C-alpha cells in the first residue's frame, strides 16, 4: 500500500497556540463555495433539506465577486494566510467556478495553502483537470460506503461505486503536487469492509483513514439520526472536553451568503460576527463580536452560549487545549484586541 494511514488533520508539529495568541493574522479561513449538497447524508445537517429550510438559511452559491473581495481582503493582514479551506457545509464542487476560486487565491499571493473536502461524486476526469491545474494543494475525499447499496443507505444517492473508484484512480494518476486524502466513517463498515477500504484506496491516495462519526454539529443529534452509538472520538481517541474553543483564536468562516461565522460548524447561523460583503476581514477578525466570544471562552463561560455548549467538536475531535493558559491569555488579549479593530 502506497498511502499513509493518517487522518486529514495534521496532528503533529502544531503551533502551540498559547505562544502566539493573539494572532494578527488567522491561520485558517473557511470559505463555503456552496451550502447545498447533491447527497442527503444522515449524519450531516445539510443532508436534511427540510431541516435546513426550517432554519431560514439562505441556499445557493457564493458570488464570485464577493469571493474575490474576501481574497483581496487577506492582503490587509500582516502575513499570508496559512490555509484556505474551500468548504464548510455543502458540496464545494457544485460551484461552477471552483477552479477559478483556487486559481484566484493562488495568484493573489495572500494564501500559502488551499484544500477542500468533497464527497467525490463530481471528481470526474473533465472536472479535476482545471482544479489541479489551478494549483490546489490537497483534496480530501469523504467516502460514504464501500458499495452502491451502502451509499444509498447513508446518502440517499445512487452512486456507481466502481465508477467512483475509477474516478479517484484517475485523479491520483494526474494529481501532480496535490495531496489526495481518502477517509471513511468506520461506523458503517464490517471488518471485511475495513480491509477492502484499504485494499481499494491504499494505492490511489496519499493518505487513507477510517474515522468515527462525531457529534460535531451543534444541536444536530448524529446518534439519533444514524442509529449508531458513538463511544469514542473521531480518530479513535478518548472523549474528553476542553473549556475554551481554540478554533476561534486562529480561524473563522465565510458563509455562502457572505456573512462571517465565528465557527466553521455554525450550520444554523447562530454565531454571526460580521459580513464580508461590507466589512474588511481584518476588521471582523479584530472586531468586538469576535473579541467578546474569545473573552467569554477564556473566562470559562463557553456554555452560556447554547450553540457553543452543544458542540461535539470540542469533546470528540482532538482540539488544541489552551485551558491551562486561559488566565494568561485573557490578560494578554483583554487590553489589546479592541485597539486593533481598525
mmCIF file of C-alpha atoms in Angstrom:
data_model
loop_
_atom_site.group_PDB
_atom_site.id
_atom_site.type_symbol
_atom_site.label_atom_id
_atom_site.label_comp_id
_atom_site.label_asym_id
_atom_site.label_seq_id
_atom_site.Cartn_x
_atom_site.Cartn_y
_atom_site.Cartn_z
ATOM 1 C CA UNK A 1 0.000 0.000 0.000
ATOM 2 C CA UNK A 2 1.419 3.356 -1.041
ATOM 3 C CA UNK A 3 -0.755 5.566 1.153
ATOM 4 C CA UNK A 4 -0.040 6.532 4.744
ATOM 5 C CA UNK A 5 -2.710 5.615 7.278
ATOM 6 C CA UNK A 6 -3.151 9.145 8.509
ATOM 7 C CA UNK A 7 -6.154 11.419 9.221
ATOM 8 C CA UNK A 8 -6.757 14.507 7.160
ATOM 9 C CA UNK A 9 -5.975 16.802 10.099
ATOM 10 C CA UNK A 10 -2.281 17.311 10.780
ATOM 11 C CA UNK A 11 -1.855 16.243 14.385
ATOM 12 C CA UNK A 12 1.914 16.608 14.507
ATOM 13 C CA UNK A 13 4.106 19.748 14.540
ATOM 14 C CA UNK A 14 1.225 22.022 15.540
ATOM 15 C CA UNK A 15 1.974 25.544 16.675
ATOM 16 C CA UNK A 16 1.387 25.906 20.449
ATOM 17 C CA UNK A 17 -1.430 28.447 20.425
ATOM 18 C CA UNK A 18 -0.597 29.756 23.873
ATOM 19 C CA UNK A 19 2.673 31.056 22.437
ATOM 20 C CA UNK A 20 1.146 33.059 19.570
ATOM 21 C CA UNK A 21 -2.279 34.276 20.747
ATOM 22 C CA UNK A 22 -3.420 36.901 19.861
ATOM 23 C CA UNK A 23 -2.802 36.277 16.181
ATOM 24 C CA UNK A 24 -2.640 39.352 13.955
ATOM 25 C CA UNK A 25 -3.418 37.056 11.007
ATOM 26 C CA UNK A 26 -5.654 33.974 11.263
ATOM 27 C CA UNK A 27 -4.040 30.659 10.431
ATOM 28 C CA UNK A 28 -7.145 29.263 8.708
ATOM 29 C CA UNK A 29 -10.065 30.753 6.803
ATOM 30 C CA UNK A 30 -13.027 28.609 5.779
ATOM 31 C CA UNK A 31 -14.865 29.859 2.702
ATOM 32 C CA UNK A 32 -18.002 27.981 1.671
ATOM 33 C CA UNK A 33 -18.432 27.897 -2.133
ATOM 34 C CA UNK A 34 -21.852 26.199 -1.965
ATOM 35 C CA UNK A 35 -24.054 25.435 1.031
ATOM 36 C CA UNK A 36 -26.217 22.853 -0.705
ATOM 37 C CA UNK A 37 -25.305 19.256 -1.488
ATOM 38 C CA UNK A 38 -26.052 16.590 -4.047
ATOM 39 C CA UNK A 39 -26.118 13.994 -1.232
ATOM 40 C CA UNK A 40 -28.608 13.652 1.632
ATOM 41 C CA UNK A 41 -26.362 12.087 4.256
ATOM 42 C CA UNK A 42 -27.987 11.074 7.523
ATOM 43 C CA UNK A 43 -25.055 12.381 9.563
ATOM 44 C CA UNK A 44 -24.992 15.943 8.154
ATOM 45 C CA UNK A 45 -27.474 18.797 8.662
ATOM 46 C CA UNK A 46 -27.228 19.879 5.029
ATOM 47 C CA UNK A 47 -28.479 16.435 4.018
ATOM 48 C CA UNK A 48 -31.822 17.115 5.714
ATOM 49 C CA UNK A 49 -33.300 19.617 3.301
ATOM 50 C CA UNK A 50 -36.460 20.184 5.327
ATOM 51 C CA UNK A 51 -34.360 20.916 8.405
ATOM 52 C CA UNK A 52 -32.281 23.478 6.538
ATOM 53 C CA UNK A 53 -35.402 25.171 5.177
ATOM 54 C CA UNK A 54 -36.754 25.427 8.719
ATOM 55 C CA UNK A 55 -33.704 27.462 9.798
ATOM 56 C CA UNK A 56 -34.256 30.062 7.084
ATOM 57 C CA UNK A 57 -30.658 29.605 5.964
ATOM 58 C CA UNK A 58 -30.094 31.107 2.528
ATOM 59 C CA UNK A 59 -29.299 28.416 -0.028
ATOM 60 C CA UNK A 60 -27.044 28.908 -3.007
ATOM 61 C CA UNK A 61 -23.554 29.584 -4.315
ATOM 62 C CA UNK A 62 -21.055 32.181 -3.194
ATOM 63 C CA UNK A 63 -20.993 35.148 -5.557
ATOM 64 C CA UNK A 64 -17.609 35.206 -7.281
ATOM 65 C CA UNK A 65 -17.169 38.956 -6.799
ATOM 66 C CA UNK A 66 -17.758 38.515 -3.058
ATOM 67 C CA UNK A 67 -15.200 35.715 -3.092
ATOM 68 C CA UNK A 68 -12.656 37.957 -4.811
ATOM 69 C CA UNK A 69 -13.220 40.641 -2.181
ATOM 70 C CA UNK A 70 -12.588 38.066 0.557
ATOM 71 C CA UNK A 71 -9.287 37.037 -1.017
ATOM 72 C CA UNK A 72 -8.299 40.654 -1.671
ATOM 73 C CA UNK A 73 -9.083 41.490 1.971
ATOM 74 C CA UNK A 74 -6.491 38.944 3.072
ATOM 75 C CA UNK A 75 -3.850 41.311 1.725
ATOM 76 C CA UNK A 76 -4.551 43.688 4.633
ATOM 77 C CA UNK A 77 -3.256 41.185 7.192
ATOM 78 C CA UNK A 78 0.347 41.239 8.375
ATOM 79 C CA UNK A 79 1.145 37.827 6.900
ATOM 80 C CA UNK A 80 -0.251 35.468 4.253
ATOM 81 C CA UNK A 81 -2.986 33.104 5.355
ATOM 82 C CA UNK A 82 -1.595 29.660 6.149
ATOM 83 C CA UNK A 83 -4.614 27.646 4.954
ATOM 84 C CA UNK A 84 -7.664 28.490 2.855
ATOM 85 C CA UNK A 85 -10.312 25.794 3.288
ATOM 86 C CA UNK A 86 -12.763 25.882 0.394
ATOM 87 C CA UNK A 87 -15.590 24.027 2.106
ATOM 88 C CA UNK A 88 -17.925 24.311 5.082
ATOM 89 C CA UNK A 89 -21.475 22.972 4.735
ATOM 90 C CA UNK A 90 -22.151 21.945 1.152
ATOM 91 C CA UNK A 91 -20.512 20.117 -1.732
ATOM 92 C CA UNK A 92 -17.915 22.641 -2.946
ATOM 93 C CA UNK A 93 -17.538 21.175 -6.426
ATOM 94 C CA UNK A 94 -21.119 22.185 -7.207
ATOM 95 C CA UNK A 95 -19.771 25.708 -7.696
ATOM 96 C CA UNK A 96 -19.197 26.105 -11.423
ATOM 97 C CA UNK A 97 -16.207 28.382 -10.786
ATOM 98 C CA UNK A 98 -14.477 26.283 -8.149
ATOM 99 C CA UNK A 99 -11.272 26.015 -10.205
ATOM 100 C CA UNK A 100 -11.327 29.806 -10.692
ATOM 101 C CA UNK A 101 -11.594 30.200 -6.920
ATOM 102 C CA UNK A 102 -8.451 28.144 -6.423
ATOM 103 C CA UNK A 103 -6.631 29.988 -9.200
ATOM 104 C CA UNK A 104 -7.572 33.450 -7.924
ATOM 105 C CA UNK A 105 -6.416 32.677 -4.372
ATOM 106 C CA UNK A 106 -3.153 31.175 -5.597
ATOM 107 C CA UNK A 107 -2.427 34.173 -7.825
ATOM 108 C CA UNK A 108 -3.171 36.639 -5.016
ATOM 109 C CA UNK A 109 -0.061 35.816 -3.014
ATOM 110 C CA UNK A 110 -2.187 36.070 0.138
ATOM 111 C CA UNK A 111 -2.641 32.306 0.668
ATOM 112 C CA UNK A 112 0.009 29.676 1.306
ATOM 113 C CA UNK A 113 -2.070 26.505 1.049
ATOM 114 C CA UNK A 114 -5.520 25.578 -0.286
ATOM 115 C CA UNK A 115 -7.544 22.460 0.424
ATOM 116 C CA UNK A 116 -11.102 21.243 0.081
ATOM 117 C CA UNK A 117 -13.271 18.390 1.319
ATOM 118 C CA UNK A 118 -15.682 16.771 -1.130
ATOM 119 C CA UNK A 119 -17.903 13.727 -1.359
ATOM 120 C CA UNK A 120 -16.007 12.954 -4.568
ATOM 121 C CA UNK A 121 -19.065 12.341 -6.720
ATOM 122 C CA UNK A 122 -18.112 15.149 -9.120
ATOM 123 C CA UNK A 123 -14.420 14.253 -9.379
ATOM 124 C CA UNK A 124 -14.792 13.241 -12.992
ATOM 125 C CA UNK A 125 -11.777 13.431 -15.332
ATOM 126 C CA UNK A 126 -13.069 16.563 -17.064
ATOM 127 C CA UNK A 127 -13.748 18.272 -13.718
ATOM 128 C CA UNK A 128 -10.474 17.563 -11.938
ATOM 129 C CA UNK A 129 -8.136 18.806 -14.662
ATOM 130 C CA UNK A 130 -8.874 22.528 -14.207
ATOM 131 C CA UNK A 131 -8.861 22.196 -10.412
ATOM 132 C CA UNK A 132 -5.452 20.519 -10.370
ATOM 133 C CA UNK A 133 -4.084 22.964 -12.919
ATOM 134 C CA UNK A 134 -5.286 25.854 -10.732
ATOM 135 C CA UNK A 135 -2.912 24.655 -8.010
ATOM 136 C CA UNK A 136 -4.990 23.138 -5.222
ATOM 137 C CA UNK A 137 -2.743 21.609 -2.558
ATOM 138 C CA UNK A 138 -4.969 18.897 -1.112
ATOM 139 C CA UNK A 139 -8.278 17.221 -1.873
ATOM 140 C CA UNK A 140 -9.949 15.365 0.999
ATOM 141 C CA UNK A 141 -12.461 12.808 -0.272
ATOM 142 C CA UNK A 142 -15.205 11.569 2.037
ATOM 143 C CA UNK A 143 -16.197 8.030 1.077
ATOM 144 C CA UNK A 144 -19.672 7.152 2.352
ATOM 145 C CA UNK A 145 -19.860 3.439 1.655
ATOM 146 C CA UNK A 146 -17.999 0.501 0.148
ATOM 147 C CA UNK A 147 -20.768 -0.386 -2.285
ATOM 148 C CA UNK A 148 -23.554 1.281 -4.207
ATOM 149 C CA UNK A 149 -26.032 -0.199 -1.713
ATOM 150 C CA UNK A 150 -24.230 1.350 1.266
ATOM 151 C CA UNK A 151 -24.156 4.693 -0.492
ATOM 152 C CA UNK A 152 -27.902 4.589 -0.948
ATOM 153 C CA UNK A 153 -28.457 3.640 2.685
ATOM 154 C CA UNK A 154 -26.439 6.521 4.132
ATOM 155 C CA UNK A 155 -26.661 9.229 1.452
ATOM 156 C CA UNK A 156 -29.945 8.542 -0.354
ATOM 157 C CA UNK A 157 -27.956 8.912 -3.583
ATOM 158 C CA UNK A 158 -27.451 6.480 -6.437
ATOM 159 C CA UNK A 159 -23.686 6.073 -6.817
ATOM 160 C CA UNK A 160 -21.942 3.727 -9.219
ATOM 161 C CA UNK A 161 -19.247 2.646 -6.770
ATOM 162 C CA UNK A 162 -16.909 1.140 -9.362
ATOM 163 C CA UNK A 163 -17.009 4.320 -11.436
ATOM 164 C CA UNK A 164 -16.458 6.376 -8.280
ATOM 165 C CA UNK A 165 -13.290 4.398 -7.504
ATOM 166 C CA UNK A 166 -12.120 4.692 -11.105
ATOM 167 C CA UNK A 167 -12.504 8.477 -10.968
ATOM 168 C CA UNK A 168 -10.333 8.641 -7.845
ATOM 169 C CA UNK A 169 -7.769 6.414 -9.545
ATOM 170 C CA UNK A 170 -7.618 8.798 -12.497
ATOM 171 C CA UNK A 171 -7.376 11.761 -10.157
ATOM 172 C CA UNK A 172 -4.442 10.170 -8.368
ATOM 173 C CA UNK A 173 -2.678 9.399 -11.640
ATOM 174 C CA UNK A 174 -2.618 13.049 -12.682
ATOM 175 C CA UNK A 175 -2.542 14.745 -9.269
ATOM 176 C CA UNK A 176 0.904 16.304 -9.649
ATOM 177 C CA UNK A 177 1.788 18.056 -6.412
ATOM 178 C CA UNK A 178 -1.723 17.788 -4.974
ATOM 179 C CA UNK A 179 -2.149 15.505 -1.959
ATOM 180 C CA UNK A 180 -5.102 13.098 -2.101
ATOM 181 C CA UNK A 181 -6.666 12.061 1.213
ATOM 182 C CA UNK A 182 -9.441 9.451 1.335
ATOM 183 C CA UNK A 183 -11.436 8.856 4.529
ATOM 184 C CA UNK A 184 -14.494 6.861 5.531
ATOM 185 C CA UNK A 185 -16.629 6.526 8.697
ATOM 186 C CA UNK A 186 -15.799 3.159 10.187
ATOM 187 C CA UNK A 187 -19.135 3.023 11.991
ATOM 188 C CA UNK A 188 -20.809 1.823 8.771
ATOM 189 C CA UNK A 189 -18.198 -0.852 7.948
ATOM 190 C CA UNK A 190 -17.856 -4.543 8.722
ATOM 191 C CA UNK A 191 -14.376 -5.943 9.390
ATOM 192 C CA UNK A 192 -14.272 -7.163 5.798
ATOM 193 C CA UNK A 193 -15.282 -3.707 4.546
ATOM 194 C CA UNK A 194 -12.476 -2.121 6.560
ATOM 195 C CA UNK A 195 -9.861 -4.256 4.869
ATOM 196 C CA UNK A 196 -11.491 -3.699 1.497
ATOM 197 C CA UNK A 197 -11.277 0.052 2.065
ATOM 198 C CA UNK A 198 -7.511 -0.155 2.438
ATOM 199 C CA UNK A 199 -7.211 -2.556 -0.482
ATOM 200 C CA UNK A 200 -9.343 -0.327 -2.704
ATOM 201 C CA UNK A 201 -7.869 3.089 -1.931
ATOM 202 C CA UNK A 202 -4.447 2.339 -0.476
ATOM 203 C CA UNK A 203 -2.661 2.618 -3.821
ATOM 204 C CA UNK A 204 -4.658 5.526 -5.260
ATOM 205 C CA UNK A 205 -4.299 8.044 -2.413
ATOM 206 C CA UNK A 206 -1.560 9.668 -0.351
ATOM 207 C CA UNK A 207 -3.460 9.307 2.920
ATOM 208 C CA UNK A 208 -6.224 6.910 3.912
ATOM 209 C CA UNK A 209 -8.022 6.780 7.220
ATOM 210 C CA UNK A 210 -11.023 5.160 8.884
ATOM 211 C CA UNK A 211 -12.691 7.740 11.121
ATOM 212 C CA UNK A 212 -15.604 7.517 13.518
ATOM 213 C CA UNK A 213 -18.781 9.527 13.418
ATOM 214 C CA UNK A 214 -18.566 12.559 15.692
ATOM 215 C CA UNK A 215 -21.387 14.729 17.076
ATOM 216 C CA UNK A 216 -19.596 17.825 15.874
ATOM 217 C CA UNK A 217 -22.631 19.741 14.545
ATOM 218 C CA UNK A 218 -24.217 21.721 17.408
ATOM 219 C CA UNK A 219 -27.839 20.738 18.169
ATOM 220 C CA UNK A 220 -27.785 18.030 15.464
ATOM 221 C CA UNK A 221 -28.054 14.559 17.004
ATOM 222 C CA UNK A 222 -25.914 12.244 14.870
ATOM 223 C CA UNK A 223 -26.619 9.202 17.050
ATOM 224 C CA UNK A 224 -30.374 9.619 16.755
ATOM 225 C CA UNK A 225 -30.243 10.152 13.003
ATOM 226 C CA UNK A 226 -27.890 7.281 12.193
ATOM 227 C CA UNK A 227 -28.893 4.832 14.907
ATOM 228 C CA UNK A 228 -25.210 4.425 15.755
ATOM 229 C CA UNK A 229 -23.918 4.872 19.290
ATOM 230 C CA UNK A 230 -20.719 6.940 19.464
ATOM 231 C CA UNK A 231 -18.334 5.651 22.118
ATOM 232 C CA UNK A 232 -15.005 7.199 21.135
ATOM 233 C CA UNK A 233 -13.598 10.216 19.343
ATOM 234 C CA UNK A 234 -13.354 10.721 15.605
ATOM 235 C CA UNK A 235 -9.804 9.348 15.425
ATOM 236 C CA UNK A 236 -10.304 6.603 17.997
ATOM 237 C CA UNK A 237 -9.286 8.996 20.755
ATOM 238 C CA UNK A 238 -10.864 9.111 24.196
ATOM 239 C CA UNK A 239 -13.798 11.502 24.585
ATOM 240 C CA UNK A 240 -12.825 14.474 26.718
ATOM 241 C CA UNK A 241 -13.676 18.138 26.853
ATOM 242 C CA UNK A 242 -11.947 21.493 26.745
ATOM 243 C CA UNK A 243 -13.456 24.633 28.217
ATOM 244 C CA UNK A 244 -12.196 27.183 25.714
ATOM 245 C CA UNK A 245 -12.637 26.629 21.991
ATOM 246 C CA UNK A 246 -9.206 27.003 20.366
ATOM 247 C CA UNK A 247 -10.593 27.404 16.839
ATOM 248 C CA UNK A 248 -11.915 30.923 17.439
ATOM 249 C CA UNK A 249 -8.375 32.073 18.181
ATOM 250 C CA UNK A 250 -6.957 31.001 14.818
ATOM 251 C CA UNK A 251 -9.830 30.656 12.341
ATOM 252 C CA UNK A 252 -13.177 31.993 11.158
ATOM 253 C CA UNK A 253 -15.606 31.104 8.373
ATOM 254 C CA UNK A 254 -17.138 32.980 5.446
ATOM 255 C CA UNK A 255 -20.592 31.625 4.632
ATOM 256 C CA UNK A 256 -22.039 31.296 1.143
ATOM 257 C CA UNK A 257 -24.096 34.465 1.545
ATOM 258 C CA UNK A 258 -21.014 36.469 2.557
ATOM 259 C CA UNK A 259 -21.767 36.615 6.264
ATOM 260 C CA UNK A 260 -18.976 35.536 8.590
ATOM 261 C CA UNK A 261 -19.383 32.939 11.309
ATOM 262 C CA UNK A 262 -17.322 32.558 14.432
ATOM 263 C CA UNK A 263 -17.157 28.833 13.745
ATOM 264 C CA UNK A 264 -16.926 26.510 10.738
ATOM 265 C CA UNK A 265 -19.631 24.320 12.336
ATOM 266 C CA UNK A 266 -22.184 27.132 12.571
ATOM 267 C CA UNK A 267 -24.714 25.494 10.260
ATOM 268 C CA UNK A 268 -27.696 27.311 11.816
ATOM 269 C CA UNK A 269 -26.107 30.786 11.516
ATOM 270 C CA UNK A 270 -26.298 31.416 15.241
ATOM 271 C CA UNK A 271 -22.728 32.744 15.569
ATOM 272 C CA UNK A 272 -22.605 35.627 13.105
ATOM 273 C CA UNK A 273 -19.697 38.022 13.735
ATOM 274 C CA UNK A 274 -19.737 40.126 10.574
ATOM 275 C CA UNK A 275 -20.440 40.496 6.881
ATOM 276 C CA UNK A 276 -17.583 40.172 4.381
ATOM 277 C CA UNK A 277 -19.649 41.894 1.700
ATOM 278 C CA UNK A 278 -19.453 45.225 3.510
ATOM 279 C CA UNK A 279 -16.694 44.836 6.112
ATOM 280 C CA UNK A 280 -12.974 44.154 5.726
ATOM 281 C CA UNK A 281 -11.997 40.708 7.005
ATOM 282 C CA UNK A 282 -9.342 42.268 9.213
ATOM 283 C CA UNK A 283 -11.954 44.402 10.959
ATOM 284 C CA UNK A 284 -14.078 41.308 11.589
ATOM 285 C CA UNK A 285 -11.101 39.300 12.870
ATOM 286 C CA UNK A 286 -10.178 42.053 15.313
ATOM 287 C CA UNK A 287 -13.728 43.188 15.965
ATOM 288 C CA UNK A 288 -15.850 43.403 19.071
ATOM 289 C CA UNK A 289 -18.008 40.343 18.337
ATOM 290 C CA UNK A 290 -15.043 38.016 17.931
ATOM 291 C CA UNK A 291 -13.317 39.535 20.957
ATOM 292 C CA UNK A 292 -16.412 39.077 23.123
ATOM 293 C CA UNK A 293 -16.580 35.365 22.332
ATOM 294 C CA UNK A 294 -12.871 34.839 22.978
ATOM 295 C CA UNK A 295 -13.054 36.541 26.359
ATOM 296 C CA UNK A 296 -16.137 34.519 27.335
ATOM 297 C CA UNK A 297 -14.404 31.252 26.487
ATOM 298 C CA UNK A 298 -11.259 32.144 28.404
ATOM 299 C CA UNK A 299 -13.407 33.060 31.388
ATOM 300 C CA UNK A 300 -14.973 29.587 31.316
ATOM 301 C CA UNK A 301 -18.347 30.812 30.007
ATOM 302 C CA UNK A 302 -18.456 28.922 26.688
ATOM 303 C CA UNK A 303 -21.570 27.009 27.652
ATOM 304 C CA UNK A 304 -23.501 30.194 28.303
ATOM 305 C CA UNK A 305 -23.962 30.225 24.528
ATOM 306 C CA UNK A 306 -26.386 27.470 23.530
ATOM 307 C CA UNK A 307 -24.653 26.750 20.213
ATOM 308 C CA UNK A 308 -21.151 26.549 21.682
ATOM 309 C CA UNK A 309 -22.457 24.477 24.595
ATOM 310 C CA UNK A 310 -23.796 21.833 22.184
ATOM 311 C CA UNK A 311 -20.596 21.497 20.171
ATOM 312 C CA UNK A 312 -19.180 17.970 19.961
ATOM 313 C CA UNK A 313 -16.072 19.155 18.129
ATOM 314 C CA UNK A 314 -14.557 20.033 21.496
ATOM 315 C CA UNK A 315 -15.214 16.604 23.011
ATOM 316 C CA UNK A 316 -14.644 14.195 20.130
ATOM 317 C CA UNK A 317 -12.197 15.759 17.686
ATOM 318 C CA UNK A 318 -8.898 16.378 19.491
ATOM 319 C CA UNK A 319 -8.887 20.176 19.598
ATOM 320 C CA UNK A 320 -5.833 22.062 20.817
ATOM 321 C CA UNK A 321 -6.079 22.598 24.575
ATOM 322 C CA UNK A 322 -5.456 26.146 25.742
ATOM 323 C CA UNK A 323 -7.351 25.723 29.024
ATOM 324 C CA UNK A 324 -4.219 25.683 31.237
ATOM 325 C CA UNK A 325 -3.228 29.055 29.783
ATOM 326 C CA UNK A 326 -6.641 30.748 29.924
ATOM 327 C CA UNK A 327 -5.790 33.282 32.624
ATOM 328 C CA UNK A 328 -2.540 34.263 30.938
ATOM 329 C CA UNK A 329 -4.227 34.581 27.546
ATOM 330 C CA UNK A 330 -7.085 36.607 28.978
ATOM 331 C CA UNK A 331 -4.613 39.108 30.413
ATOM 332 C CA UNK A 332 -2.877 39.202 27.044
ATOM 333 C CA UNK A 333 -5.896 39.837 24.826
ATOM 334 C CA UNK A 334 -8.219 41.894 27.021
ATOM 335 C CA UNK A 335 -6.366 45.204 26.744
ATOM 336 C CA UNK A 336 -5.030 44.798 23.227
ATOM 337 C CA UNK A 337 -7.523 43.351 20.760
ATOM 338 C CA UNK A 338 -10.132 46.093 20.669
ATOM 339 C CA UNK A 339 -7.473 48.673 19.924
ATOM 340 C CA UNK A 340 -6.576 46.808 16.737
ATOM 341 C CA UNK A 341 -10.053 46.749 15.251
ATOM 342 C CA UNK A 342 -9.323 49.473 12.715
#
